[in-house]
Coordinates of C-alpha atoms in Angstrom, one line a residue:
Chain A
M56 CA 110.5 132.1 74.8
T57 CA 113.2 134.2 76.3
D58 CA 114.8 132.6 79.4
D59 CA 114.8 134.7 82.5
A60 CA 118.1 135.1 84.5
P61 CA 117.4 132.4 87.1
T62 CA 116.5 129.9 84.4
K63 CA 119.6 130.7 82.5
F64 CA 121.6 130.2 85.6
L65 CA 119.8 126.8 86.2
H66 CA 120.6 125.6 82.7
E67 CA 124.3 126.4 83.2
A68 CA 124.4 124.8 86.6
M69 CA 122.4 121.7 85.6
P70 CA 122.5 121.2 81.8
F71 CA 120.0 118.3 82.0
C72 CA 117.5 121.0 83.1
A73 CA 118.0 122.7 79.7
T74 CA 117.4 119.4 77.9
L75 CA 114.1 119.0 79.8
G76 CA 113.0 122.6 79.4
V77 CA 112.9 123.2 83.2
R78 CA 112.3 126.7 84.3
A79 CA 113.1 128.3 87.6
A80 CA 109.7 129.1 88.9
S81 CA 110.5 130.8 92.2
S82 CA 113.1 130.4 95.0
T83 CA 113.3 131.3 98.6
P84 CA 115.4 129.4 101.1
D85 CA 112.1 127.9 102.4
A86 CA 110.7 126.7 99.0
V87 CA 112.3 126.2 95.6
A88 CA 110.0 125.7 92.7
M89 CA 110.8 124.6 89.1
S90 CA 108.4 123.8 86.3
L91 CA 108.4 122.3 82.8
Y92 CA 105.9 121.8 80.0
W93 CA 104.6 118.5 78.7
K94 CA 106.3 117.7 75.3
P95 CA 106.1 114.6 73.2
E96 CA 109.8 113.9 73.6
L97 CA 109.4 113.8 77.4
C98 CA 106.8 111.0 77.2
T99 CA 106.5 107.3 77.8
S100 CA 103.8 105.3 76.1
N101 CA 100.3 106.8 75.4
G102 CA 101.5 110.4 75.5
L103 CA 102.0 110.3 79.3
L104 CA 104.9 112.3 80.8
H105 CA 107.6 109.8 81.6
G106 CA 108.0 109.1 85.4
G107 CA 111.7 109.8 85.0
V108 CA 110.9 113.4 83.9
I109 CA 108.9 113.9 87.0
M110 CA 111.6 112.5 89.2
A111 CA 114.3 114.6 87.4
L112 CA 112.3 117.8 87.9
A113 CA 111.8 117.0 91.6
D114 CA 115.4 116.1 92.1
S115 CA 116.5 119.3 90.5
A116 CA 114.2 121.4 92.7
G117 CA 115.3 119.3 95.7
G118 CA 119.0 119.8 95.0
A119 CA 118.6 123.5 94.6
C120 CA 116.5 123.7 97.9
A121 CA 119.2 121.8 99.7
F122 CA 121.9 124.1 98.3
S123 CA 119.9 127.1 99.6
N124 CA 120.1 125.5 103.1
L125 CA 123.7 124.4 103.4
P126 CA 125.1 124.5 106.9
E127 CA 128.2 126.6 107.5
G128 CA 131.3 125.3 105.8
A129 CA 129.5 123.1 103.3
I130 CA 130.1 123.4 99.6
G131 CA 127.3 121.4 98.1
T132 CA 125.0 118.3 98.4
S133 CA 124.5 115.1 96.6
T134 CA 121.3 113.1 96.5
I135 CA 121.9 109.8 98.2
E136 CA 118.3 108.4 98.1
S137 CA 115.0 109.5 96.7
K138 CA 111.5 108.0 96.9
T139 CA 108.6 109.0 94.8
N140 CA 104.9 108.2 95.0
F141 CA 103.2 108.8 91.7
L142 CA 99.6 110.0 92.2
G143 CA 98.4 111.1 88.8
A144 CA 99.3 111.1 85.1
V145 CA 100.2 114.1 83.0
K146 CA 99.0 114.4 79.4
R147 CA 99.3 118.1 78.7
G148 CA 100.2 121.5 80.2
S149 CA 102.8 122.1 82.8
I150 CA 103.9 120.7 86.1
T151 CA 105.7 122.4 89.0
A152 CA 107.8 120.8 91.7
T153 CA 108.1 122.7 95.0
A154 CA 110.8 121.5 97.4
T155 CA 110.9 122.3 101.1
V156 CA 113.3 121.2 103.9
L157 CA 112.1 118.5 106.3
H158 CA 115.4 118.3 108.2
R159 CA 118.6 120.4 108.1
G160 CA 121.5 118.6 109.7
S161 CA 125.2 119.0 109.5
T162 CA 125.7 115.8 107.4
T163 CA 122.4 115.4 105.7
I164 CA 119.5 117.5 104.5
V165 CA 116.1 115.8 104.0
I166 CA 113.9 117.4 101.4
E167 CA 110.2 116.9 100.6
T168 CA 108.9 117.8 97.2
S169 CA 105.4 118.1 95.8
V170 CA 104.8 118.0 92.1
R171 CA 101.5 119.5 90.9
D172 CA 99.9 120.0 87.5
D173 CA 98.6 123.4 86.3
T174 CA 95.2 122.6 87.8
D175 CA 96.9 122.2 91.2
R176 CA 96.3 118.5 91.3
L177 CA 99.1 116.5 93.2
I178 CA 101.0 114.4 90.6
A179 CA 103.8 113.1 92.8
K180 CA 105.3 113.3 96.3
V181 CA 109.0 112.9 96.8
T182 CA 111.1 112.5 99.9
Q183 CA 114.9 112.4 99.5
T184 CA 118.1 112.7 101.5
Q185 CA 120.9 114.9 100.3
A186 CA 124.4 114.3 101.8
V187 CA 126.2 117.5 102.8
L188 CA 129.5 117.9 101.0
R189 CA 132.5 119.6 102.7
P190 CA 135.9 120.6 101.4
R191 CA 138.5 117.8 101.9
T192 CA 140.7 118.8 104.8
Chain B
M157 CA 125.3 104.8 65.2
T158 CA 122.5 102.8 63.6
D159 CA 119.8 101.8 66.0
D160 CA 119.0 98.1 66.3
A161 CA 115.4 96.9 66.0
P162 CA 114.7 96.6 69.8
T163 CA 116.1 100.1 70.4
K164 CA 113.9 101.5 67.5
F165 CA 110.9 99.9 69.1
L166 CA 111.8 101.3 72.5
H167 CA 112.2 104.8 71.1
E168 CA 108.7 104.6 69.5
A169 CA 107.1 103.1 72.6
M170 CA 108.9 105.5 75.0
P171 CA 110.0 108.7 73.2
F172 CA 111.8 110.0 76.3
C173 CA 114.2 107.1 75.8
A174 CA 115.2 108.5 72.4
T175 CA 115.8 111.9 74.1
L176 CA 118.1 110.3 76.6
G177 CA 119.8 108.0 74.0
V178 CA 118.7 104.8 75.8
R179 CA 119.5 101.6 74.0
A180 CA 117.8 98.2 74.5
A181 CA 120.7 96.1 75.9
S182 CA 119.0 92.8 76.3
S183 CA 115.7 91.4 77.2
T184 CA 114.4 88.2 78.6
P185 CA 111.3 87.9 80.8
D186 CA 113.6 87.4 83.7
A187 CA 115.9 90.5 83.2
V188 CA 115.5 93.5 81.0
A189 CA 118.6 95.6 80.5
M190 CA 118.9 99.1 79.0
S191 CA 121.9 101.4 78.7
L192 CA 122.9 104.9 77.9
Y193 CA 126.1 107.0 77.4
W194 CA 127.2 109.9 79.6
K195 CA 126.7 113.1 77.6
P196 CA 127.1 116.7 78.8
E197 CA 123.4 117.5 78.2
L198 CA 122.4 114.7 80.6
C199 CA 124.5 116.2 83.5
T200 CA 123.9 118.1 86.6
S201 CA 126.7 120.2 88.1
N202 CA 130.4 119.3 87.8
G203 CA 129.9 117.0 84.8
L204 CA 128.1 114.4 86.8
L205 CA 125.2 112.4 85.3
H206 CA 122.0 113.9 86.7
G207 CA 120.2 111.6 89.2
G208 CA 117.0 112.0 87.1
V209 CA 118.7 110.4 84.2
I210 CA 119.7 107.4 86.3
M211 CA 116.1 107.1 87.7
A212 CA 114.6 107.5 84.2
L213 CA 116.8 104.7 82.8
A214 CA 115.9 102.4 85.7
D215 CA 112.2 103.3 85.4
S216 CA 112.3 102.5 81.7
A217 CA 113.9 99.1 82.2
G218 CA 111.5 98.5 85.1
G219 CA 108.5 99.3 83.1
A220 CA 109.6 97.0 80.2
C221 CA 110.4 94.2 82.7
A222 CA 106.9 94.5 84.3
F223 CA 105.4 94.5 80.8
S224 CA 107.2 91.3 80.0
N225 CA 105.7 89.7 83.2
L226 CA 102.0 90.8 82.9
P227 CA 99.5 88.4 84.4
E228 CA 96.8 87.0 82.1
G229 CA 94.3 89.6 81.0
A230 CA 96.4 92.7 81.8
I231 CA 97.2 95.3 79.2
G232 CA 100.0 97.3 80.8
T233 CA 101.5 98.7 84.0
S234 CA 102.1 102.1 85.6
T235 CA 104.8 102.9 88.1
I236 CA 103.1 103.9 91.4
E237 CA 106.2 104.3 93.5
S238 CA 109.9 104.1 93.1
K239 CA 112.8 104.3 95.5
T240 CA 116.4 104.8 94.5
N241 CA 119.6 104.6 96.5
F242 CA 122.5 106.4 94.7
L243 CA 125.8 104.6 95.4
G244 CA 128.2 106.2 93.0
A245 CA 128.7 109.1 90.6
V246 CA 129.1 108.8 86.8
K247 CA 131.4 111.2 84.9
R248 CA 132.0 109.2 81.7
G249 CA 131.2 106.1 79.8
S250 CA 128.0 104.1 79.8
I251 CA 125.6 102.8 82.5
T252 CA 123.3 99.8 82.3
A253 CA 120.1 99.2 84.2
T254 CA 119.1 95.6 84.7
A255 CA 115.5 95.0 86.0
T256 CA 114.2 91.8 87.5
V257 CA 111.0 90.8 89.1
L258 CA 110.7 90.6 92.9
H259 CA 107.0 89.8 93.0
R260 CA 104.5 89.1 90.3
G261 CA 100.9 89.6 91.6
S262 CA 97.6 90.0 89.9
T263 CA 97.3 93.7 90.9
T264 CA 101.0 94.8 91.4
I265 CA 104.4 93.8 90.1
V266 CA 107.4 94.7 92.2
I267 CA 110.6 95.3 90.3
E268 CA 114.2 95.6 91.5
T269 CA 116.7 97.3 89.2
S270 CA 120.5 97.6 89.5
V271 CA 122.4 100.3 87.6
R272 CA 126.0 99.6 86.9
D273 CA 128.7 101.6 85.1
D274 CA 130.9 100.1 82.4
T275 CA 133.4 98.9 85.1
D276 CA 130.6 96.9 86.7
R277 CA 130.5 99.2 89.7
L278 CA 127.0 99.5 91.3
I279 CA 125.8 103.1 90.7
A280 CA 122.2 102.8 92.0
K281 CA 119.7 100.3 93.3
V282 CA 116.0 100.8 92.7
T283 CA 112.9 99.1 94.0
Q284 CA 109.5 100.0 92.6
T285 CA 105.9 99.0 92.4
Q286 CA 104.1 98.8 89.1
A287 CA 100.3 98.7 89.2
V288 CA 98.8 96.2 86.8
L289 CA 96.4 97.8 84.3
R290 CA 93.4 95.9 83.0
P291 CA 90.8 96.8 80.4
R292 CA 87.8 98.5 81.8
T293 CA 84.9 96.1 82.0
Chain C
M246 CA 96.0 103.9 133.3
T247 CA 92.6 102.9 132.1
D248 CA 92.2 102.4 128.4
D249 CA 89.7 104.5 126.7
A250 CA 87.2 102.8 124.3
P251 CA 89.1 103.7 121.0
T252 CA 92.3 102.4 122.5
K253 CA 90.6 99.2 123.6
F254 CA 89.2 98.8 120.1
L255 CA 92.6 99.4 118.6
H256 CA 94.2 96.7 120.8
E257 CA 91.6 94.2 119.8
A258 CA 91.9 95.0 116.1
M259 CA 95.7 95.2 116.1
P260 CA 97.2 93.2 119.1
F261 CA 100.7 94.4 118.4
C262 CA 99.5 97.9 119.3
A263 CA 98.8 96.5 122.8
T264 CA 102.3 95.0 123.0
L265 CA 103.8 98.4 122.1
G266 CA 101.4 100.4 124.4
V267 CA 99.9 102.4 121.5
R268 CA 97.0 104.6 122.3
A269 CA 94.4 106.0 119.9
A270 CA 95.1 109.8 120.2
S271 CA 92.4 111.1 117.9
S272 CA 90.7 110.1 114.7
T273 CA 88.8 111.9 111.9
P274 CA 88.7 110.6 108.4
D275 CA 91.2 113.4 107.5
A276 CA 93.8 112.6 110.2
V277 CA 94.3 109.6 112.4
A278 CA 96.7 110.0 115.4
M279 CA 98.2 107.4 117.6
S280 CA 100.8 107.7 120.3
L281 CA 103.1 105.7 122.6
Y282 CA 105.5 106.2 125.5
W283 CA 109.2 105.6 125.5
K284 CA 109.9 102.4 127.5
P285 CA 113.2 100.5 127.9
E286 CA 111.8 97.4 126.3
L287 CA 111.0 99.4 123.1
C288 CA 114.6 100.5 122.7
T289 CA 117.6 99.7 120.6
S290 CA 121.1 100.5 121.9
N291 CA 121.9 103.5 124.2
G292 CA 118.3 103.9 125.4
L293 CA 117.0 105.2 122.0
L294 CA 113.6 104.2 120.8
H295 CA 114.0 101.4 118.2
G296 CA 113.3 102.5 114.6
G297 CA 111.0 99.5 114.3
V298 CA 108.8 101.0 117.0
I299 CA 108.5 104.3 115.2
M300 CA 107.7 102.5 111.9
A301 CA 105.2 100.2 113.6
L302 CA 103.4 103.2 115.2
A303 CA 103.3 105.0 111.8
D304 CA 102.1 101.9 110.0
S305 CA 99.3 101.4 112.5
A306 CA 98.1 105.0 112.2
G307 CA 98.5 104.8 108.4
G308 CA 96.4 101.6 108.3
A309 CA 93.7 103.1 110.4
C310 CA 93.7 106.2 108.2
A311 CA 93.4 104.2 105.0
F312 CA 90.6 102.2 106.6
S313 CA 88.7 105.4 107.3
N314 CA 89.0 106.3 103.7
L315 CA 88.0 103.1 101.9
P316 CA 86.3 103.5 98.6
E317 CA 82.8 102.0 98.1
G318 CA 82.8 98.3 98.2
A319 CA 86.2 97.8 99.7
I320 CA 86.7 95.8 102.9
G321 CA 90.1 96.7 104.1
T322 CA 93.7 97.6 103.1
S323 CA 97.1 96.1 103.2
T324 CA 100.4 98.0 103.3
I325 CA 102.4 97.2 100.2
E326 CA 105.3 99.6 100.6
S327 CA 106.4 102.1 103.2
K328 CA 109.3 104.5 103.3
T329 CA 110.6 106.3 106.4
N330 CA 113.0 109.1 106.9
F331 CA 114.3 109.2 110.4
L332 CA 114.9 112.8 111.5
G333 CA 115.5 112.7 115.3
A334 CA 116.2 110.3 118.1
V335 CA 113.8 109.7 121.0
K336 CA 115.2 109.1 124.6
R337 CA 112.1 109.9 126.7
G338 CA 108.5 110.9 126.7
S339 CA 105.9 110.2 124.1
I340 CA 105.7 110.3 120.3
T341 CA 102.6 110.7 118.2
A342 CA 102.1 109.6 114.6
T343 CA 99.5 111.6 112.6
A344 CA 98.5 110.0 109.3
T345 CA 96.7 111.8 106.4
V346 CA 95.7 110.8 102.9
L347 CA 97.8 111.9 99.9
H348 CA 95.8 110.0 97.3
R349 CA 92.5 108.1 97.5
G350 CA 92.1 105.8 94.5
S351 CA 90.0 102.8 93.8
T352 CA 92.9 100.3 94.0
T353 CA 95.4 102.1 96.2
I354 CA 95.4 104.7 99.0
V355 CA 98.6 106.7 99.6
I356 CA 99.2 107.8 103.2
E357 CA 101.6 110.3 104.6
T358 CA 102.5 110.2 108.3
S359 CA 104.4 112.6 110.5
V360 CA 105.8 111.3 113.8
R361 CA 106.5 114.0 116.4
D362 CA 107.8 113.9 120.0
D363 CA 106.1 115.7 122.9
T364 CA 108.0 118.9 122.2
D365 CA 106.5 118.8 118.6
R366 CA 109.9 118.1 117.0
L367 CA 109.6 116.0 113.8
I368 CA 111.0 112.6 114.5
A369 CA 110.1 110.7 111.3
K370 CA 108.3 111.2 108.0
V371 CA 106.6 108.2 106.3
T372 CA 105.0 107.8 102.9
Q373 CA 103.3 104.5 102.2
T374 CA 100.9 102.8 99.7
Q375 CA 98.0 100.7 101.0
A376 CA 96.4 98.3 98.5
V377 CA 92.6 98.4 98.6
L378 CA 91.1 95.0 99.4
R379 CA 87.8 93.9 97.9
P380 CA 85.6 90.8 98.5
R381 CA 86.4 88.0 96.1
T382 CA 83.7 87.9 93.4
Chain D
M18 CA 113.8 77.8 125.1
T19 CA 117.3 78.6 126.2
D20 CA 118.9 81.6 124.5
D21 CA 122.2 81.0 122.8
A22 CA 125.0 83.5 123.5
P23 CA 124.6 85.6 120.4
T24 CA 120.9 86.0 121.1
K25 CA 121.5 87.0 124.7
F26 CA 124.0 89.6 123.5
L27 CA 121.4 90.9 120.9
H28 CA 118.8 91.2 123.6
E29 CA 121.1 93.2 125.8
A30 CA 122.2 95.4 122.9
M31 CA 118.7 95.9 121.5
P32 CA 116.1 95.3 124.2
F33 CA 113.2 95.6 121.7
C34 CA 114.6 92.5 120.1
A35 CA 113.9 90.6 123.3
T36 CA 110.3 92.0 123.3
L37 CA 109.8 90.7 119.8
G38 CA 111.5 87.4 120.5
V39 CA 114.2 88.0 117.8
R40 CA 116.9 85.4 117.7
A41 CA 120.4 85.8 116.2
A42 CA 120.3 83.3 113.3
S43 CA 123.8 83.7 111.9
S44 CA 126.3 86.4 111.4
T45 CA 129.3 87.0 109.1
P46 CA 130.4 90.4 108.0
D47 CA 128.8 89.7 104.7
A48 CA 125.4 88.6 105.9
V49 CA 123.6 89.0 109.2
A50 CA 120.5 87.0 109.8
M51 CA 117.9 87.3 112.5
S52 CA 114.6 85.5 112.9
L53 CA 111.4 85.5 115.0
Y54 CA 108.3 83.4 115.4
W55 CA 104.8 84.4 114.6
K56 CA 102.9 85.1 117.8
P57 CA 99.4 86.5 118.4
E58 CA 100.8 89.5 120.2
L59 CA 102.9 90.5 117.2
C60 CA 99.9 90.6 114.9
T61 CA 97.7 93.2 113.2
S62 CA 94.1 92.2 112.2
N63 CA 93.2 88.8 111.0
G64 CA 96.1 87.0 112.6
L65 CA 98.6 88.5 110.2
L66 CA 102.1 89.5 111.4
H67 CA 102.1 93.3 111.8
G68 CA 104.2 95.1 109.1
G69 CA 106.0 96.9 111.9
V70 CA 107.3 93.6 113.3
I71 CA 108.7 92.8 109.8
M72 CA 110.3 96.2 109.5
A73 CA 111.7 96.1 113.1
L74 CA 113.3 92.7 112.4
A75 CA 114.8 93.9 109.2
D76 CA 116.1 97.1 110.8
S77 CA 117.7 95.1 113.6
A78 CA 119.5 92.8 111.1
G79 CA 120.4 95.8 109.0
G80 CA 121.8 97.7 112.0
A81 CA 123.9 94.7 113.1
C82 CA 125.2 94.2 109.5
A83 CA 126.2 97.9 109.2
F84 CA 127.9 97.6 112.6
S85 CA 129.9 94.6 111.3
N86 CA 131.1 96.8 108.4
L87 CA 132.1 100.0 110.1
P88 CA 134.9 101.9 108.4
E89 CA 138.0 102.7 110.5
G90 CA 137.4 105.1 113.3
A91 CA 133.6 104.8 113.4
I92 CA 131.8 103.9 116.6
G93 CA 128.3 102.9 115.3
T94 CA 125.5 103.7 112.8
S95 CA 122.1 105.1 112.9
T96 CA 119.3 104.3 110.4
I97 CA 118.5 107.5 108.5
E98 CA 116.0 106.1 106.0
S99 CA 114.4 102.7 105.3
K100 CA 112.1 101.5 102.5
T101 CA 110.2 98.3 102.6
N102 CA 108.2 96.5 99.9
F103 CA 105.8 93.9 101.4
L104 CA 105.4 90.9 99.2
G105 CA 103.6 88.4 101.2
A106 CA 101.6 87.9 104.4
V107 CA 102.7 85.8 107.4
K108 CA 100.1 83.8 109.4
R109 CA 102.3 81.2 111.1
G110 CA 105.8 79.9 111.6
S111 CA 109.0 81.9 111.5
I112 CA 110.5 84.6 109.4
T113 CA 114.2 85.4 108.8
A114 CA 115.7 88.7 107.8
T115 CA 119.1 88.5 106.0
A116 CA 121.0 91.8 105.6
T117 CA 123.9 92.4 103.2
V118 CA 125.9 95.5 102.3
L119 CA 125.1 97.3 99.1
H120 CA 127.6 100.2 99.7
R121 CA 130.2 100.8 102.3
G122 CA 131.2 104.4 102.5
S123 CA 133.0 106.6 105.0
T124 CA 129.8 108.5 105.9
T125 CA 127.0 106.1 105.0
I126 CA 126.4 102.4 104.7
V127 CA 123.6 101.1 102.5
I128 CA 122.0 97.8 103.5
E129 CA 119.7 95.5 101.6
T130 CA 117.6 93.0 103.6
S131 CA 115.5 90.2 102.4
V132 CA 112.8 88.7 104.8
R133 CA 111.7 85.2 104.0
D134 CA 109.3 82.8 105.7
D135 CA 110.1 79.2 106.7
T136 CA 109.2 78.0 103.3
D137 CA 111.7 80.4 101.8
R138 CA 109.1 82.6 100.3
L139 CA 110.1 86.3 100.0
I140 CA 108.0 88.3 102.4
A141 CA 109.6 91.7 102.2
K142 CA 112.5 93.5 100.7
V143 CA 114.2 96.4 102.5
T144 CA 116.8 99.0 101.4
Q145 CA 118.1 101.4 104.0
T146 CA 120.8 103.9 104.6
Q147 CA 122.7 103.9 107.9
A148 CA 124.7 107.0 108.8
V149 CA 128.2 106.3 110.1
L150 CA 128.8 107.7 113.6
R151 CA 132.2 108.9 114.7
P152 CA 133.5 110.2 118.0
R153 CA 133.1 113.9 118.5
T154 CA 136.5 115.6 118.0

């Protein structure tokens, strides 16, 4: 599989996304999507995708979505809290996390991310707060 | 590095823990600890450990702690929700997640997990609910 | 103000909703809405509606929404966890919480609730898990 | 019942605490405790204390604890997110919320609050982030 340019960029910006096989699925300022395939080495017991993989995918999409919505003068964000409700198990195929902005403030950005499998079933719902980082003055 | 027996068992039970290099640090029914080392391939931007790695480590320790506290007749647990507050960044060394039981019910087990770096600084605090799984009757 | 029948029923079922002045705004199985008016005695400092009032309103709508979606044989639900992101302050007027179902399982129902002010601005977003209660057998 | 001075101060600073009958139980910078008594008008169905009351009590103690730990130059805090795990029901007596600091930063303070009944049983566990407010410059 040849990586497309946005995926290559993602893997350089966030090396852990290369480890997980995350691919940049689409990106507008309004919604950033990333996906990955089930693999045995991403599983917990019984061949189920590990919850940490689902949270890592959602956090990556959330971080990129926050970055696309930085207020003027900001240089980045950092996740300060994240809450996930797990709604379904994944035993095959791919999952896609789609992150959107709930709140865009000058000091925090609140992101909401839905993770769906390739049958469009909702697998997890995440809400998280990203702190807006500014250059030290 | 030769894996000890509990770590080998962990890697077989949860293959994603092998991918992350998680090691079984200690385990009593009251507190299950697991650790991992910072590595470039576990990072997000700027050489910082990816939040997903921290959440995956905590979820692994939490799952094992819940499993050590199953009520009679139960066969396993499944994380149904997890919330993490991130309190510090990790750029080197190791981190250890220590999971303890907040509530041990017949249908849910609530776990609290602290993640600390190797200077004992608190990096993240996690509370999560694990559903108790029983054999179908 | 004369209470309508659904509001009277709500106040009998959940007396704290009478204390807060919560009114049943609308109810379908898909979306349960409840509202309340800003009042000085519901405030924290500086004339701002107390966060606890917002969480109580959302939890009430969430509980009623879960009750409207009980699986067969269930007799009620109980909130086992709730997470709120606060996105705006309220200094006047009314707020409305609208609860919808994210996941309807046999043992848990996951509810998502948006709280908006009377200019339709998003004030808070809540996700919560309700345990499904069944008669003891 | 005559209100003590700290409770009077609390009721003036946070009028909703007077509505709920919250009392200032103790306060050091390290741990702020507040309590309230079960009353029918604070209940949801079946004579159980409403989850919103428990969250409001914890948020009040959390806010006061954050206020006691303000960094230099700050003038207050505002809860930006709060997550509660409910671990037990309350049908009588009093409950006490005790808030402590998990993280004291220049822009956010993270608070952890335990709510116990008068038999010292853990009723709820809360983690929340408070944004640090500074004067506009």
